[in-house]
């Protein structure tokens, strides 16, 4: 659900978003399935921005994802082990970032014929708030890491550090019905209150699929070997729409072929952007600090390392455009139309 625009303007997040309908003039369509128009999108994001770009019809029906940044669609930061409110840091391995691109995620999941992804949780840790293991649940991780040097896990070190050594992580397992029936939950703090927040079986985000599981000959749960296959079953075009996190301040140009069976008419393109730790007067480390309660549900690694990442929620830009009926060839938007939910609930 789009919420009223309530964040400060992020200079550099987006200069202009263009949706340009262009006829393909190089050659006529080879078949009825070939596109006769393309859309060209241009925008300039800030650094470390996570992005989703999608199209709906003018009735608000979700039609197609155009692009999603790989931290979400490939690295699986929205659906991995660890509590939502857990601190973050450079390539932080745990914590479901369910507020990263919530409007796109919920609209995709609510489309006709769409389904949810299976939720990923720790294999068997005592709490989703534990950043350190309580059992042999680890295997080599070639991307994510958790530094033993506190200084390198803080926000001001994001652009100055790297993973110093090989890290081992818990890739997790799928949550199952018995977990839900037994009240599986995660520690959470919101509005000055702490509580155990119930968790559902489904997630609107894909699991990570950037590794080859060593199960069953290692500590990986057997589910880890199924993450990639499952993500593609739920979202078959996930590889085609995945994009690298763009360099900040650099204009992005994306061309996308319009499906030949889309009728003439009015459409809407949406661009959702979120930057972790994007603080403002309302959303910052003081108003949403590192969670420490309920007591015993967070370990010292979760409390003392990293930084409280919850800043401003995602912002959404919208452009309305027409296909095959003589509408304006270029349309643009420079002002957000709303925001996502900070905690990713819709």
XYZ file of C-alpha atoms in Angstrom:
346
model
C 0.000 0.000 0.000
C 1.288 3.465 -0.870
C 1.486 5.747 2.143
C 1.518 9.560 2.114
C 4.915 10.963 1.289
C 6.532 11.527 4.685
C 10.272 11.458 4.074
C 12.695 14.261 3.425
C 13.732 14.656 -0.189
C 16.735 12.482 -0.921
C 19.011 14.548 -3.093
C 20.350 12.347 -5.836
C 17.877 9.521 -5.362
C 16.020 10.354 -8.529
C 16.359 13.222 -10.919
C 13.788 12.173 -13.483
C 12.069 8.957 -14.439
C 11.171 8.700 -18.104
C 8.963 6.064 -19.664
C 9.409 6.426 -23.401
C 7.402 4.354 -25.857
C 9.522 3.864 -28.962
C 8.676 1.910 -32.108
C 11.236 -0.677 -33.101
C 12.344 0.580 -36.485
C 15.295 -1.680 -37.227
C 13.088 -4.455 -38.566
C 9.438 -5.512 -38.524
C 8.395 -8.057 -35.900
C 9.455 -11.536 -36.903
C 6.349 -13.017 -35.326
C 3.206 -12.005 -33.492
C 5.051 -12.534 -30.207
C 7.804 -10.020 -30.953
C 7.481 -6.547 -29.374
C 6.552 -3.587 -31.552
C 7.400 -1.033 -28.848
C 9.968 -0.657 -26.111
C 9.994 1.374 -22.933
C 13.094 3.304 -21.970
C 13.503 4.280 -18.321
C 16.075 6.809 -17.137
C 16.823 7.624 -13.507
C 19.751 8.530 -11.267
C 19.900 6.819 -7.849
C 21.991 7.565 -4.791
C 24.677 5.089 -3.685
C 23.688 1.737 -2.181
C 20.102 2.196 -3.350
C 17.895 -0.867 -3.642
C 15.477 -0.540 -6.538
C 12.354 -2.154 -7.981
C 10.776 -1.056 -11.253
C 7.427 -2.441 -12.368
C 4.366 -1.742 -14.524
C 0.649 -1.764 -13.744
C -2.399 -1.001 -15.841
C -4.445 2.108 -15.117
C -6.753 0.093 -12.846
C -3.853 -0.718 -10.533
C -3.426 -4.318 -11.676
C 0.180 -5.503 -11.378
C 1.466 -6.600 -14.786
C 5.216 -7.136 -14.798
C 8.448 -6.584 -12.902
C 11.007 -4.797 -15.051
C 14.015 -4.744 -12.691
C 14.928 -5.562 -9.082
C 18.373 -5.075 -7.571
C 20.311 -8.238 -6.825
C 20.617 -7.714 -3.061
C 16.889 -8.497 -2.971
C 16.421 -10.879 -5.900
C 19.737 -12.769 -5.686
C 21.325 -12.217 -2.265
C 17.955 -12.614 -0.527
C 18.200 -9.840 2.077
C 14.417 -9.716 2.446
C 14.018 -13.402 3.306
C 16.861 -14.880 5.324
C 17.537 -15.911 8.931
C 17.504 -13.240 11.626
C 15.001 -10.827 13.131
C 13.804 -7.894 11.044
C 15.119 -5.303 13.537
C 18.593 -6.847 13.898
C 21.449 -4.411 13.298
C 23.153 -4.168 9.929
C 26.666 -3.549 8.664
C 28.920 -4.208 5.693
C 27.600 -7.371 4.015
C 25.761 -8.224 7.217
C 24.663 -11.883 7.019
C 21.449 -11.893 9.049
C 18.189 -10.017 9.522
C 15.204 -10.046 7.172
C 15.067 -6.587 5.547
C 11.325 -6.767 4.966
C 11.025 -3.014 4.574
C 13.501 -2.836 1.703
C 11.032 -2.752 -1.244
C 7.671 -3.553 0.344
C 5.314 -1.918 -2.153
C 6.782 -3.835 -5.102
C 6.988 -7.061 -3.095
C 3.362 -6.990 -1.938
C 1.989 -5.917 -5.312
C 3.849 -8.711 -7.086
C 2.614 -11.235 -4.537
C -1.000 -10.049 -4.854
C -1.105 -10.287 -8.653
C -3.351 -12.868 -10.279
C -1.634 -16.249 -10.316
C 1.230 -15.117 -8.064
C 2.220 -16.805 -4.825
C 4.380 -16.184 -1.780
C 7.881 -17.487 -1.245
C 8.550 -19.817 1.664
C 9.916 -17.955 4.677
C 13.521 -18.670 5.693
C 14.521 -18.879 9.375
C 17.551 -20.081 11.347
C 17.971 -23.845 11.353
C 17.655 -24.275 15.117
C 19.012 -21.245 16.989
C 17.358 -20.379 20.261
C 16.169 -17.013 18.924
C 15.967 -15.132 15.642
C 17.828 -12.375 17.509
C 21.078 -14.333 17.817
C 23.855 -13.322 15.434
C 26.159 -16.039 16.806
C 25.475 -19.730 16.492
C 24.170 -22.002 19.224
C 24.669 -25.214 17.231
C 26.590 -26.536 14.251
C 24.546 -24.670 11.670
C 27.325 -23.021 9.671
C 29.043 -23.417 6.299
C 31.358 -21.269 4.196
C 29.869 -18.000 2.952
C 31.639 -16.358 0.027
C 29.702 -13.087 0.151
C 28.314 -12.136 3.571
C 30.485 -11.666 6.661
C 30.438 -10.471 10.265
C 33.633 -8.717 11.361
C 35.261 -9.315 14.752
C 36.296 -5.638 14.760
C 33.392 -3.514 16.014
C 34.651 -0.370 14.291
C 34.398 -1.965 10.854
C 30.734 -2.858 11.367
C 29.501 0.702 11.907
C 27.673 2.847 9.385
C 30.612 5.157 8.685
C 32.705 2.163 7.613
C 30.367 0.905 4.886
C 32.492 2.319 2.061
C 35.872 1.594 3.613
C 35.888 -2.073 4.600
C 35.824 -5.527 3.065
C 35.341 -9.028 4.411
C 38.698 -9.632 6.080
C 38.514 -13.421 6.203
C 36.350 -16.334 5.181
C 33.074 -16.267 7.096
C 30.767 -19.150 7.903
C 27.036 -18.560 8.178
C 23.751 -20.325 8.734
C 21.913 -20.275 5.395
C 18.731 -21.273 7.199
C 15.776 -23.484 6.382
C 12.193 -23.049 5.315
C 9.698 -22.363 8.066
C 7.121 -25.170 8.255
C 3.584 -25.550 9.566
C 4.720 -26.977 12.898
C 6.813 -23.842 13.515
C 3.765 -21.658 13.009
C 1.563 -23.921 15.119
C 4.093 -23.734 17.947
C 4.107 -19.946 17.845
C 7.493 -19.372 16.224
C 8.275 -15.673 16.575
C 11.039 -13.093 16.456
C 12.099 -10.469 19.021
C 10.993 -7.001 18.053
C 11.010 -3.422 19.305
C 8.656 -0.765 17.984
C 7.386 2.522 19.424
C 9.306 1.918 22.634
C 7.730 -1.480 23.242
C 9.346 -4.905 22.995
C 7.567 -8.152 22.237
C 7.837 -11.434 20.373
C 6.328 -10.937 16.932
C 4.606 -13.967 15.353
C 5.889 -15.059 11.956
C 3.929 -16.422 9.010
C 4.932 -19.244 6.689
C 5.087 -17.084 3.583
C 7.296 -14.175 2.565
C 6.868 -11.625 -0.212
C 10.630 -11.757 -0.864
C 12.756 -14.469 -2.511
C 15.373 -16.396 -0.514
C 19.056 -16.021 -1.321
C 20.299 -18.050 -4.252
C 23.869 -16.821 -4.556
C 25.538 -19.970 -3.235
C 25.731 -23.669 -3.973
C 24.713 -25.609 -0.915
C 27.019 -28.329 0.352
C 24.096 -30.281 1.850
C 23.842 -33.099 2.776
C 27.596 -33.446 3.398
C 27.915 -30.335 5.595
C 26.008 -28.311 8.183
C 23.597 -26.802 5.651
C 19.974 -27.793 6.066
C 18.676 -29.781 3.101
C 16.335 -26.876 2.291
C 19.306 -24.658 1.414
C 19.862 -26.667 -1.752
C 16.303 -25.812 -2.844
C 16.361 -22.030 -2.387
C 17.274 -21.211 -5.993
C 14.815 -23.647 -7.538
C 12.027 -22.442 -5.268
C 12.649 -18.774 -6.106
C 12.380 -19.508 -9.837
C 9.225 -21.568 -9.381
C 7.509 -18.660 -7.637
C 8.981 -15.980 -9.908
C 10.105 -17.566 -13.203
C 11.542 -14.327 -14.616
C 13.655 -13.539 -11.564
C 16.970 -13.951 -13.408
C 15.849 -11.808 -16.327
C 14.836 -8.868 -14.136
C 17.777 -8.915 -11.712
C 20.130 -5.935 -11.920
C 23.295 -5.006 -10.047
C 23.075 -2.285 -7.407
C 23.873 0.790 -9.513
C 26.712 3.168 -8.804
C 25.457 6.233 -6.970
C 25.037 9.407 -8.979
C 25.217 7.590 -12.306
C 22.284 7.754 -14.695
C 20.686 4.398 -15.392
C 19.029 3.614 -18.716
C 16.831 0.533 -18.922
C 15.111 -0.588 -22.105
C 12.273 -3.048 -21.840
C 10.299 -4.652 -24.694
C 6.548 -4.254 -24.394
C 4.777 -7.625 -24.689
C 3.083 -7.840 -28.068
C -0.236 -8.856 -26.512
C -0.557 -5.763 -24.319
C -3.479 -3.723 -25.650
C -3.406 -0.040 -26.458
C -4.236 2.027 -23.429
C -2.971 3.754 -20.326
C -0.366 2.276 -18.006
C 1.684 3.209 -14.954
C 5.343 2.633 -14.201
C 6.516 2.625 -10.593
C 10.035 2.981 -9.244
C 10.606 2.117 -5.585
C 13.916 3.104 -4.000
C 15.293 2.424 -0.544
C 18.651 3.140 1.060
C 19.522 1.375 4.287
C 20.381 3.712 7.154
C 18.954 6.784 5.403
C 18.427 8.830 8.545
C 16.223 11.882 9.000
C 14.888 13.823 11.972
C 12.071 11.302 12.361
C 13.832 8.104 11.325
C 17.252 7.634 12.899
C 19.398 5.705 15.367
C 17.840 7.540 18.309
C 14.206 7.017 17.387
C 14.820 3.413 16.265
C 17.895 2.256 18.191
C 19.578 -1.123 18.320
C 17.045 -3.516 19.888
C 18.045 -5.071 23.224
C 14.796 -6.587 24.477
C 12.915 -8.780 25.165
C 15.607 -9.897 27.587
C 17.668 -12.857 26.483
C 16.434 -12.788 22.895
C 19.406 -10.832 21.487
C 23.052 -11.825 21.905
C 26.092 -9.562 22.297
C 26.898 -9.796 18.592
C 23.462 -8.482 17.668
C 23.594 -5.725 20.294
C 27.223 -4.556 20.210
C 28.136 -4.962 16.545
C 26.751 -3.261 13.467
C 24.485 -0.222 13.487
C 20.708 0.392 13.702
C 19.815 0.435 10.028
C 16.179 1.533 10.205
C 16.030 4.935 8.541
C 13.512 6.474 6.178
C 11.131 4.067 4.420
C 11.223 3.388 0.704
C 9.949 6.088 -1.637
C 7.876 5.497 -4.766
C 7.831 7.452 -8.000
C 5.124 7.016 -10.627
C 4.782 7.928 -14.286
C 1.606 7.441 -16.322
C 2.080 6.648 -19.995
C 0.133 5.403 -22.998
C 0.854 2.585 -25.429
C -0.175 2.377 -29.063
C -2.645 5.242 -28.927
C -0.641 8.354 -29.658
C 0.186 9.384 -26.106
C 3.133 11.647 -25.211
C 6.447 10.012 -26.202
C 8.149 11.116 -22.968
C 6.700 11.431 -19.474
C 8.567 12.135 -16.252
C 8.252 12.458 -12.485
C 10.525 14.178 -9.998
C 8.397 14.032 -6.837
C 7.564 10.842 -4.895
C 3.911 9.804 -4.745
C 4.267 7.959 -1.446
C 6.322 5.636 0.717
C 6.386 2.008 1.683
C 5.806 0.630 5.172
C 8.940 0.842 7.285
C 8.384 -2.656 8.682
C 7.344 -4.095 5.326
C 3.794 -5.002 6.306
C 2.362 -3.797 2.981
